[in-house]
Amino acid sequence: MYLIAGLGNPGGKYELTRHNAGFLFLDHLAETLKIDFSPSKWKAGTAQGIMFGTRVLLFKPESYMNLSGPPLVGAASYYRVPPENIVVVHDDLDLDLGALKISVNRGAGGHKGVSSIIKHLGSKNFIRMRIGIGRPESMIPVEKYVLLKMSDKELEVLEQRFNVLVDGLETILAGEPQKAMNRVNETSGTLERSGK
């Protein structure tokens, strides 16, 4: 089994905000797989299905971004999912809007949700799928910028890029994360601002 976690903040207040890019991608996956999220004992929405012949648990922590670790670790422990079979999907300020990057065994890069997961999992040997949201062009503080709702145009850009992430997931679920990194990272290299 693979645990695929999308990071974000729960509730209508945060719906469609930049920080919820991970939630948006998991909603896309659930719709594609024709499965629905249900509440769980881990303070998270969960949905199970078969993706490219592999059993997956889609996981949306509802503990708020900075506390993503405990729910994820609880589910991973229950289902005996090792770190290398965990995929964490999250927003990234240092990638231009719509740019994508897959990485394995890397630090949090300043992302507090990822930092919480590393702390509670006791490992950084999981797969990260990073969705670029870009940095604010004005003087808007970053903390406010990530919690602002995306425009229709921004949402359209991300939704068009989600199919690339799905292709990457297919390769990951086939046990070839390095190949997925090569394919996805090359595809979005021209959009990337930094190689963080």
Tab-separated table of C-alpha atoms in Angstrom, residues 10-147:
chain	number	residue	atom	x	y	z
A	10	PRO	CA	-9.504	22.242	6.805
A	11	GLY	CA	-12.698	24.255	6.579
A	12	GLY	CA	-14.394	26.578	4.131
A	13	LYS	CA	-12.236	29.519	5.190
A	14	TYR	CA	-9.199	27.884	3.589
A	15	GLU	CA	-10.865	26.273	0.587
A	16	LEU	CA	-9.070	27.007	-2.704
A	17	THR	CA	-6.221	28.875	-0.987
A	18	ARG	CA	-2.661	28.487	-2.252
A	19	HIS	CA	-1.625	26.557	0.861
A	20	ASN	CA	-4.284	23.960	-0.011
A	21	ALA	CA	-2.749	22.898	-3.328
A	22	GLY	CA	-2.148	19.424	-1.856
A	23	PHE	CA	-5.821	19.090	-0.913
A	24	LEU	CA	-6.825	20.150	-4.419
A	25	PHE	CA	-4.659	17.473	-6.010
A	26	LEU	CA	-6.079	14.766	-3.757
A	27	ASP	CA	-9.601	15.886	-4.642
A	28	HIS	CA	-8.561	15.492	-8.281
A	29	LEU	CA	-7.289	11.959	-7.581
A	30	ALA	CA	-10.435	10.972	-5.699
A	31	GLU	CA	-12.601	12.213	-8.545
A	32	THR	CA	-10.482	10.321	-11.067
A	33	LEU	CA	-10.674	7.120	-9.008
A	34	LYS	CA	-14.384	7.679	-8.268
A	35	ILE	CA	-13.910	7.358	-4.512
A	36	ASP	CA	-15.099	9.605	-1.689
A	37	PHE	CA	-13.362	10.902	1.413
A	38	SER	CA	-14.711	9.865	4.807
A	39	PRO	CA	-13.817	10.972	8.350
A	40	SER	CA	-11.301	8.781	10.170
A	41	LYS	CA	-9.923	8.249	13.666
A	42	TRP	CA	-6.731	10.077	12.665
A	43	LYS	CA	-8.380	13.495	12.316
A	44	ALA	CA	-8.138	13.248	8.549
A	45	GLY	CA	-10.289	12.612	5.520
A	46	THR	CA	-9.382	9.254	3.977
A	47	ALA	CA	-10.313	7.334	0.836
A	48	GLN	CA	-9.037	3.956	-0.310
A	49	GLY	CA	-8.818	2.727	-3.859
A	50	ILE	CA	-6.765	0.955	-6.480
A	51	MET	CA	-4.546	3.139	-8.645
A	52	PHE	CA	-2.564	1.634	-11.505
A	53	GLY	CA	-2.992	-1.784	-9.889
A	54	THR	CA	-1.726	-0.662	-6.471
A	55	ARG	CA	-3.741	-0.139	-3.307
A	56	VAL	CA	-3.613	3.489	-2.161
A	57	LEU	CA	-4.845	5.436	0.837
A	58	LEU	CA	-5.599	9.058	0.013
A	59	PHE	CA	-5.073	11.141	3.132
A	60	LYS	CA	-6.043	14.753	3.924
A	61	PRO	CA	-4.955	15.757	7.463
A	62	GLU	CA	-7.502	18.000	9.189
A	63	SER	CA	-5.168	19.038	12.000
A	64	TYR	CA	-4.043	22.215	10.183
A	65	MET	CA	-0.899	22.458	8.109
A	66	ASN	CA	1.663	22.913	10.890
A	67	LEU	CA	0.417	19.761	12.660
A	68	SER	CA	0.269	17.432	9.655
A	69	GLY	CA	2.695	14.920	11.185
A	70	PRO	CA	0.705	13.178	13.953
A	71	PRO	CA	-2.324	12.166	11.825
A	72	LEU	CA	-0.142	10.935	8.975
A	73	VAL	CA	2.139	8.925	11.243
A	74	GLY	CA	-0.888	7.410	12.987
A	75	ALA	CA	-2.304	6.120	9.708
A	76	ALA	CA	1.078	4.989	8.387
A	77	SER	CA	1.659	3.005	11.588
A	78	TYR	CA	-1.805	1.419	11.492
A	79	TYR	CA	-1.460	0.298	7.874
A	80	ARG	CA	2.262	-0.490	8.265
A	81	VAL	CA	3.237	1.818	5.439
A	82	PRO	CA	7.025	2.413	5.427
A	83	PRO	CA	8.350	5.954	4.804
A	84	GLU	CA	9.450	5.082	1.265
A	85	ASN	CA	5.793	4.290	0.416
A	86	ILE	CA	4.530	7.669	1.620
A	87	VAL	CA	3.918	10.419	-0.933
A	88	VAL	CA	3.362	13.943	0.405
A	89	VAL	CA	1.862	16.518	-1.967
A	90	HIS	CA	2.195	20.173	-1.003
A	91	ASP	CA	2.493	23.762	-2.218
A	92	ASP	CA	5.891	25.365	-2.832
A	93	LEU	CA	6.597	29.108	-2.889
A	94	ASP	CA	9.957	28.682	-4.598
A	95	LEU	CA	8.470	27.136	-7.733
A	96	ASP	CA	6.616	29.273	-10.240
A	97	LEU	CA	2.872	28.736	-10.531
A	98	GLY	CA	2.259	25.327	-12.050
A	99	ALA	CA	5.861	24.151	-11.853
A	100	LEU	CA	6.228	20.668	-10.364
A	101	LYS	CA	9.033	18.836	-8.664
A	102	ILE	CA	9.395	15.403	-7.108
A	103	SER	CA	12.064	14.813	-4.488
A	104	VAL	CA	13.022	12.020	-2.107
A	105	ASN	CA	14.879	12.102	1.203
A	106	ARG	CA	15.126	15.885	1.359
A	107	GLY	CA	14.711	18.397	4.174
A	108	ALA	CA	11.552	20.442	4.720
A	109	GLY	CA	12.856	23.491	2.825
A	110	GLY	CA	10.991	25.784	5.203
A	111	HIS	CA	7.598	24.102	4.707
A	112	LYS	CA	6.063	23.696	8.165
A	113	GLY	CA	3.721	20.881	7.167
A	114	VAL	CA	6.614	18.835	5.813
A	115	SER	CA	8.695	19.743	8.869
A	116	SER	CA	5.972	18.323	11.138
A	117	ILE	CA	5.924	15.084	9.145
A	118	ILE	CA	9.709	14.677	9.300
A	119	LYS	CA	9.680	15.344	13.051
A	120	HIS	CA	6.965	12.818	13.903
A	121	LEU	CA	7.888	10.208	11.308
A	122	GLY	CA	11.517	10.319	12.416
A	123	SER	CA	12.559	10.109	8.788
A	124	LYS	CA	12.729	12.249	5.667
A	125	ASN	CA	12.922	9.196	3.393
A	126	PHE	CA	9.496	9.785	1.843
A	127	ILE	CA	8.482	11.124	-1.550
A	128	ARG	CA	7.468	14.750	-1.959
A	129	MET	CA	5.458	16.106	-4.867
A	130	ARG	CA	5.787	19.880	-4.850
A	131	ILE	CA	3.270	22.127	-6.593
A	132	GLY	CA	4.489	25.614	-7.459
A	133	ILE	CA	2.352	28.536	-6.301
A	134	GLY	CA	4.970	31.269	-6.895
A	135	ARG	CA	5.905	34.097	-4.568
A	136	PRO	CA	3.882	37.310	-4.191
A	137	GLU	CA	4.885	40.042	-6.612
A	138	SER	CA	3.775	42.771	-4.228
A	139	MET	CA	4.734	43.390	-0.604
A	140	ILE	CA	2.126	40.941	0.703
A	141	PRO	CA	3.652	38.937	3.584
A	142	VAL	CA	4.218	35.306	2.640
A	143	GLU	CA	2.136	34.134	5.614
A	144	LYS	CA	-0.857	36.030	4.227
A	145	TYR	CA	-0.194	35.222	0.570
A	146	VAL	CA	-0.390	31.431	1.030
A	147	LEU	CA	-3.760	31.782	2.765
